[in-house]
Short mmCIF file of C-alpha atoms in Angstrom, two decimals:
data_model
loop_
_atom_site.label_atom_id
_atom_site.label_comp_id
_atom_site.label_asym_id
_atom_site.label_seq_id
_atom_site.Cartn_x
_atom_site.Cartn_y
_atom_site.Cartn_z
CA MET A 175 -72.92 -9.51 -12.08
CA ALA A 176 -70.41 -12.35 -11.25
CA THR A 177 -69.67 -14.75 -15.00
CA ALA A 178 -67.94 -17.97 -15.30
CA ALA A 179 -64.94 -18.07 -17.19
CA PRO A 180 -63.32 -20.63 -18.93
CA ALA A 181 -62.60 -24.03 -17.23
CA ARG A 182 -59.20 -24.49 -15.48
CA VAL A 183 -58.03 -27.75 -15.20
CA SER A 184 -57.23 -28.94 -11.39
CA GLY A 185 -54.50 -31.13 -10.39
CA ASP A 186 -56.47 -34.29 -11.20
CA GLY A 187 -57.32 -33.48 -14.50
CA ARG A 188 -60.19 -32.14 -13.53
CA PRO A 189 -62.08 -28.77 -15.12
CA VAL A 190 -62.49 -26.60 -12.51
CA ALA A 191 -64.72 -23.48 -13.01
CA VAL A 192 -63.80 -19.88 -11.94
CA LYS A 193 -66.04 -17.26 -10.33
CA LEU A 194 -64.15 -13.96 -11.59
CA SER A 195 -65.22 -10.85 -9.25
CA ASP A 196 -67.04 -7.75 -10.48
CA GLU A 197 -64.04 -5.86 -8.87
CA SER A 198 -62.27 -4.03 -11.44
CA VAL A 199 -58.14 -4.89 -11.71
CA PRO A 200 -57.39 -0.93 -9.98
CA GLU A 201 -60.13 -2.56 -7.05
CA LEU A 202 -57.99 -5.72 -6.63
CA VAL A 203 -54.74 -3.94 -6.71
CA GLY A 204 -55.49 -1.43 -4.24
CA ARG A 205 -57.30 -3.78 -1.81
CA LEU A 206 -54.26 -6.31 -2.14
CA VAL A 207 -52.25 -3.19 -0.61
CA GLU A 208 -54.87 -2.59 2.28
CA ASP A 209 -54.22 -6.69 3.04
CA THR A 210 -50.65 -6.12 2.24
CA ARG A 211 -50.30 -3.20 4.78
CA GLY A 212 -52.61 -4.73 7.56
CA LEU A 213 -50.03 -7.84 7.34
CA VAL A 214 -47.09 -5.90 7.76
CA SER A 215 -48.76 -4.12 10.37
CA ALA A 216 -49.87 -7.19 12.16
CA GLU A 217 -46.28 -8.25 11.98
CA VAL A 218 -44.94 -5.34 13.34
CA GLU A 219 -47.50 -5.48 16.14
CA LEU A 220 -46.36 -9.16 17.14
CA TYR A 221 -42.27 -8.51 16.68
CA LYS A 222 -43.52 -5.31 19.28
CA SER A 223 -45.32 -7.23 21.56
CA LYS A 224 -42.20 -10.40 21.34
CA VAL A 225 -39.24 -8.02 22.63
CA ALA A 226 -40.89 -6.51 25.35
CA GLU A 227 -42.13 -9.62 27.05
CA ARG A 228 -38.20 -10.51 26.34
CA VAL A 229 -37.19 -7.38 28.07
CA THR A 230 -39.24 -7.51 31.27
CA ALA A 231 -37.97 -11.24 31.03
CA TYR A 232 -34.34 -10.42 31.76
CA LYS A 233 -35.07 -6.85 33.61
CA SER A 234 -34.95 -8.41 36.42
CA ALA A 235 -31.78 -11.18 35.57
CA VAL A 236 -30.32 -7.50 35.13
CA VAL A 237 -31.08 -6.50 37.46
CA LEU A 238 -29.64 -9.57 39.55
CA PHE A 239 -26.43 -9.64 37.65
CA ALA A 240 -25.69 -5.95 38.83
CA ILE A 241 -26.29 -6.34 42.20
CA ALA A 242 -23.88 -9.56 42.17
CA GLY A 243 -21.11 -7.43 40.53
CA VAL A 244 -21.41 -4.46 42.73
CA LEU A 245 -21.15 -7.30 46.15
CA GLY A 246 -18.61 -8.83 43.81
CA LEU A 247 -16.55 -5.18 43.46
CA ALA A 248 -16.98 -4.90 47.53
CA ALA A 249 -15.69 -8.61 48.39
CA LEU A 250 -12.23 -7.62 46.40
CA ILE A 251 -11.48 -4.64 48.02
CA ALA A 252 -12.25 -5.70 51.08
CA LEU A 253 -9.96 -8.68 50.11
CA LEU A 254 -7.25 -5.72 48.88
CA VAL A 255 -7.36 -4.12 52.20
CA GLY A 256 -7.12 -6.59 54.14
CA LEU A 257 -3.98 -8.17 51.98
CA ILE A 258 -2.52 -4.27 52.58
CA VAL A 259 -2.31 -4.51 56.76
CA THR A 260 -1.78 -7.83 56.80
CA LEU A 261 1.41 -7.10 54.79
CA ALA A 262 1.80 -3.59 56.58
CA THR A 263 2.86 -6.03 59.32
CA LEU A 264 6.19 -7.25 57.62
CA ILE A 265 7.04 -4.14 55.28
CA GLY A 266 5.15 -1.36 56.56
CA PRO A 267 1.39 0.32 55.32
CA GLY A 268 3.12 2.36 52.71
CA LEU A 269 5.26 -0.38 51.31
CA ALA A 270 2.18 -2.82 51.29
CA THR A 271 -0.22 -0.35 49.82
CA LEU A 272 2.56 -0.16 46.67
CA VAL A 273 2.87 -3.70 46.37
CA VAL A 274 -0.22 -4.55 46.51
CA VAL A 275 -1.01 -1.54 44.10
CA GLY A 276 1.47 -2.97 41.89
CA VAL A 277 0.34 -6.82 41.23
CA VAL A 278 -3.00 -5.67 40.70
CA LEU A 279 -2.25 -3.06 37.69
CA ALA A 280 0.11 -5.63 37.02
CA VAL A 281 -3.01 -8.08 36.30
CA ALA A 282 -5.52 -5.29 34.95
CA ALA A 283 -2.49 -5.32 32.43
CA VAL A 284 -2.20 -8.46 31.26
CA LEU A 285 -6.03 -9.15 31.07
CA ALA A 286 -6.85 -5.95 28.96
CA LEU A 287 -3.93 -7.01 26.52
CA MET A 288 -5.70 -10.25 25.95
CA GLY A 289 -8.75 -8.46 25.93
CA ARG A 290 -7.49 -6.15 22.96
CA SER A 291 -6.07 -9.86 21.86
CA LYS A 292 -9.19 -10.37 21.28
CA LEU A 293 -10.87 -7.42 19.44
CA ALA A 294 -7.83 -7.41 16.89
CA PRO A 295 -8.90 -8.76 13.68
CA PRO A 296 -7.65 -12.64 12.46
CA ASN A 297 -4.33 -12.28 10.27
CA THR A 298 -5.82 -14.25 7.22
CA GLY A 299 -1.99 -13.72 5.31
CA ALA A 300 -3.61 -12.17 2.12
CA PRO A 301 -2.13 -9.01 1.28
CA ARG A 302 -3.22 -5.15 1.40
#
């Protein structure tokens, strides 16, 4: 049976009666644990659904970017072949291929070095 506890004082100074529960402290703690588990489970499910929604939204964008990348690479290859064919009339097919491949490898090396410098940790000047 619920009993009234000694009155507490509210924010405005008026006494407020507090109703005590018939449940024991272990029962209350057990209920708190169960409620906490339920809350955590609900939060996990909420985040799972949010992630699934974003993955679905981005999946089509990723496919379109992949197709665009493949087509861009095909265009670059066609451009390089055209450059080789054009230079072949001036310096011969073997030398034209060598020149175009050499220039492309040089550009790739410069870009790779620039990328590597971006990955290097910043020099803080502090002794090790």
